[in-house]
Short mmCIF file of C-alpha atoms in Angstrom, two decimals:
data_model
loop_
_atom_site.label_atom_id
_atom_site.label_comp_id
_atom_site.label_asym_id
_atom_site.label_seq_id
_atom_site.Cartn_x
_atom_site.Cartn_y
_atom_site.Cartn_z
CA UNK A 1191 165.37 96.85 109.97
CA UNK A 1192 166.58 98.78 106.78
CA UNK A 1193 162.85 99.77 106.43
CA UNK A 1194 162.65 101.50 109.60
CA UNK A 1195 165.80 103.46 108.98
CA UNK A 1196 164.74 104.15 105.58
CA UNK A 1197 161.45 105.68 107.12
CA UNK A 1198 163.63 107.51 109.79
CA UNK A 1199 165.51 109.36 107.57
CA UNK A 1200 162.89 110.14 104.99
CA UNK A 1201 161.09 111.85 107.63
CA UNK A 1202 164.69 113.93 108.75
CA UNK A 1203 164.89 115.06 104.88
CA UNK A 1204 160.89 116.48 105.46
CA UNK A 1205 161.59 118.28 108.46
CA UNK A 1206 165.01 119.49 107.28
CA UNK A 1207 162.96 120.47 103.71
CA UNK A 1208 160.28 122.36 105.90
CA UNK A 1209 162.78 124.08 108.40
CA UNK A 1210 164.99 125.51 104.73
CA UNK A 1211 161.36 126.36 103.74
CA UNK A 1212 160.01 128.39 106.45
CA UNK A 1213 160.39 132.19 107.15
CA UNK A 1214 159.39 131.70 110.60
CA UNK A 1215 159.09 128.34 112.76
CA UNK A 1216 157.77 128.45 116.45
CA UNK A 1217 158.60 125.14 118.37
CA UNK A 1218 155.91 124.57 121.53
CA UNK A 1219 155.70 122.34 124.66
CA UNK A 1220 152.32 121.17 124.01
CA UNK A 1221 151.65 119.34 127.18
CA UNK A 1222 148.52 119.53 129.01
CA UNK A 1223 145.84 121.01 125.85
CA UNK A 1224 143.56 118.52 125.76
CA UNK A 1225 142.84 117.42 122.16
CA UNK A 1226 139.78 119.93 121.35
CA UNK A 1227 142.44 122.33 122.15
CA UNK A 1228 145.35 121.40 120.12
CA UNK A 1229 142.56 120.93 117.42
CA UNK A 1230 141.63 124.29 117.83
CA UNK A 1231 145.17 125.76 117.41
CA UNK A 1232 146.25 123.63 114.21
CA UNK A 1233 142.52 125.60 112.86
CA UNK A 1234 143.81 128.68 113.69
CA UNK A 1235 147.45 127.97 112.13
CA UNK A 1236 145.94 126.52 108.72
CA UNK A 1237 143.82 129.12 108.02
CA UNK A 1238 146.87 131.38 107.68
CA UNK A 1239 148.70 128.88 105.92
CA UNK A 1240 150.85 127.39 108.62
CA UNK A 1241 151.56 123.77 109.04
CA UNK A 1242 151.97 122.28 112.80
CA UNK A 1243 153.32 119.27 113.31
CA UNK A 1244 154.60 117.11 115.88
CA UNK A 1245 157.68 115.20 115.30
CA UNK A 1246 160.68 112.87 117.74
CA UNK A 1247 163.09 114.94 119.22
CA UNK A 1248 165.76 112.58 117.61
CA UNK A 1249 164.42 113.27 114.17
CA UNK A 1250 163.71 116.36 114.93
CA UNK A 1251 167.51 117.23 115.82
CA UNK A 1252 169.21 115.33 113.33
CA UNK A 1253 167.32 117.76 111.06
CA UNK A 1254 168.44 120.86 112.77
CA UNK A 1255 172.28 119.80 112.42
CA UNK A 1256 171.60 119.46 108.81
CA UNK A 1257 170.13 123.12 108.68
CA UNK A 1258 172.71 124.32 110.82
CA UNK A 1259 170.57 125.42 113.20
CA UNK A 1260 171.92 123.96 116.61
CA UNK A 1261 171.22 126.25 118.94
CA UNK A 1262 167.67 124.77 119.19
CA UNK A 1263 168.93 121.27 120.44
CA UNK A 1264 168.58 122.12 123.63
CA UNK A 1265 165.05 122.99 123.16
CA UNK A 1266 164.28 119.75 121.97
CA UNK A 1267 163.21 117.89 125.10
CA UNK A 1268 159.74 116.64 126.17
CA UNK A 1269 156.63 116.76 123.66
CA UNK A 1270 156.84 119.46 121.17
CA UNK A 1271 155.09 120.51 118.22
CA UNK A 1272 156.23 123.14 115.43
CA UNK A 1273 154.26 125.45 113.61
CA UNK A 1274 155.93 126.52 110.07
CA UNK A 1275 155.37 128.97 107.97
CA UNK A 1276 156.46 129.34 104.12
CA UNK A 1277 154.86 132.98 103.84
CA UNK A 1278 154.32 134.86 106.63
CA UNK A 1279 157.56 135.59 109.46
CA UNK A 1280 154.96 136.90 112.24
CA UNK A 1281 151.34 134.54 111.74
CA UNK A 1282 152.64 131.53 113.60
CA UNK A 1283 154.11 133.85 116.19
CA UNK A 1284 151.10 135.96 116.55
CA UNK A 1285 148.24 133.26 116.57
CA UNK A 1286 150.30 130.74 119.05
CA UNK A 1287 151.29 133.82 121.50
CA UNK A 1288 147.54 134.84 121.43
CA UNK A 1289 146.43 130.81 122.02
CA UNK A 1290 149.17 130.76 125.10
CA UNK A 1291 147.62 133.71 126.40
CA UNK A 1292 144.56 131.87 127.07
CA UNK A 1293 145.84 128.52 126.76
CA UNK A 1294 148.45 128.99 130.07
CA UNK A 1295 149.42 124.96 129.57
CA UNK A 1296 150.97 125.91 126.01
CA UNK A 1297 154.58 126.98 126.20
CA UNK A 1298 156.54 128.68 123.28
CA UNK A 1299 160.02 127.31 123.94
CA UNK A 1300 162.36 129.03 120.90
CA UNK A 1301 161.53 129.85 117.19
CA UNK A 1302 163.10 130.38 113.69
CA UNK A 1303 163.06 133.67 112.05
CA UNK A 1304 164.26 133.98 108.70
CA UNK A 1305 167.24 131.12 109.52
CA UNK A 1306 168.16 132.63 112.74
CA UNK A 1307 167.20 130.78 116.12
CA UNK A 1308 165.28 132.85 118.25
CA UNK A 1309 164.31 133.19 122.03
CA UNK A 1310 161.10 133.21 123.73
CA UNK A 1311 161.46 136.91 124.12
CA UNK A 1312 162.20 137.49 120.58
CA UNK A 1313 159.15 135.09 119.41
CA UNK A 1314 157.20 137.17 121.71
CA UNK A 1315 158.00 140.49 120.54
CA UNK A 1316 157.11 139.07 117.09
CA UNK A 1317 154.00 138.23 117.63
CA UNK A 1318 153.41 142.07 118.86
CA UNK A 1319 154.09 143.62 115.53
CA UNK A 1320 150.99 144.34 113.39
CA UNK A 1321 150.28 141.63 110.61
CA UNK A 1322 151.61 142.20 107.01
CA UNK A 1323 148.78 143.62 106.35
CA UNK A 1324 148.70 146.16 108.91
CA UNK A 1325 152.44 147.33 108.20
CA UNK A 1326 151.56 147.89 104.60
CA UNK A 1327 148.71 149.52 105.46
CA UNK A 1328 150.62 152.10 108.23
CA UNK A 1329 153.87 152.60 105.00
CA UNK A 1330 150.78 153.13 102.58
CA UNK A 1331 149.19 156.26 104.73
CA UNK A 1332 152.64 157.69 105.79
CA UNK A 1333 153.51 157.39 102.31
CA UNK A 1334 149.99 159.57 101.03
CA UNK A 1335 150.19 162.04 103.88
CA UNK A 1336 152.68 164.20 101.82
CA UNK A 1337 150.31 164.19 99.07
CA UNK A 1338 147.37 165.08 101.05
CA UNK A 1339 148.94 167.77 103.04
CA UNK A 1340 149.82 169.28 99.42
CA UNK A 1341 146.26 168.91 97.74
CA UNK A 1342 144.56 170.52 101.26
CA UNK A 1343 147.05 173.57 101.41
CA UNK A 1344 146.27 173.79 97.59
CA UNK A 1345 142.34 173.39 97.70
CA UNK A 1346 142.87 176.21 100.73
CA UNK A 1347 144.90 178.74 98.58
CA UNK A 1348 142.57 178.18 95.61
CA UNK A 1349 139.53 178.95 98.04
CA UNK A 1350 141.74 181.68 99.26
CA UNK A 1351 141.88 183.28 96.16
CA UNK A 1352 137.98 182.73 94.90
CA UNK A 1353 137.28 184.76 98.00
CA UNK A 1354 139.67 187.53 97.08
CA UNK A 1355 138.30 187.73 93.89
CA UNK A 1356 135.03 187.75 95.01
#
């Protein structure tokens, strides 16, 4: 019997480990994807490094006291699965909101963002936010349009002038 609780709580010190981890966890009702489906999702999630998992409720919210995090117990009901991510807060948001949309029998029930329990809503408006990626790439151009604005008005004067003096 010792073996089984030994097992049991080995498994709450891996979830707990992941959930202290993660910059952004998405727990989902699962229920009704077929396994092709669910297959296809756990693609999509490793590619961008996220793991999903499914683990018991009971371990599952033994590990959340230990992180603190109880405002997800009540989410913990019925078959879920939970994506986590080490590196990225918004890729297990945006790929598993994007799967839902055409996946109606996946539910996102609550998520974790950088320690803080989240709603559905806030998962949501997560997963509308450009990628990483895309905000660096939007700070990048606001950050050169000074700098281009100065080296056009300065190409224009020095045109200016060769006309003038021509």
């Amino acid at each position: 019997m010792s073996n089984a609780i030994d097992t049991k709580k080995v498994v709450v010190d891996e979830i707990t480990s992941k959930f202290k981890d993660s910059v952004s966890t998405v727990i989902v009702d699962y229920r009704g994807l077929s396994v092709s489906e669910v297959t296809e999702l756990r693609k999509q999630l490793r590619e961008v490094g996220v793991e999903f998992k499914v683990y018991k409720n009971t371990l599952t919210r033994r590990a959340v006291e230990q992180v603190e995090l109880t405002g997800l117990k009540d989410f913990l009901t019925g078959p879920n699965a939970i994506a986590f991510s080490n590196e990225d807060v918004i890729a297990p948001a945006k790929i598993i909101n994007e799967f839902a949309k055409s996946h109606e029998a996946l539910e996102i029930k609550a998520g974790v963002i950088e320690g803080n329990v989240a709603t559905v809503e806030e998962v949501k408006a997560l997963a509308e936010l450009p990628s990483r990626e895309g905000l660096l790439s939007m700070l990048l151009s606001v950050l050169q349009a000074p700098v281009r604005n100065l080296a056009l008005a300065t190409k224009a004067v020095a045109e200016q002038k060769e006309e003038q003096g021509a």
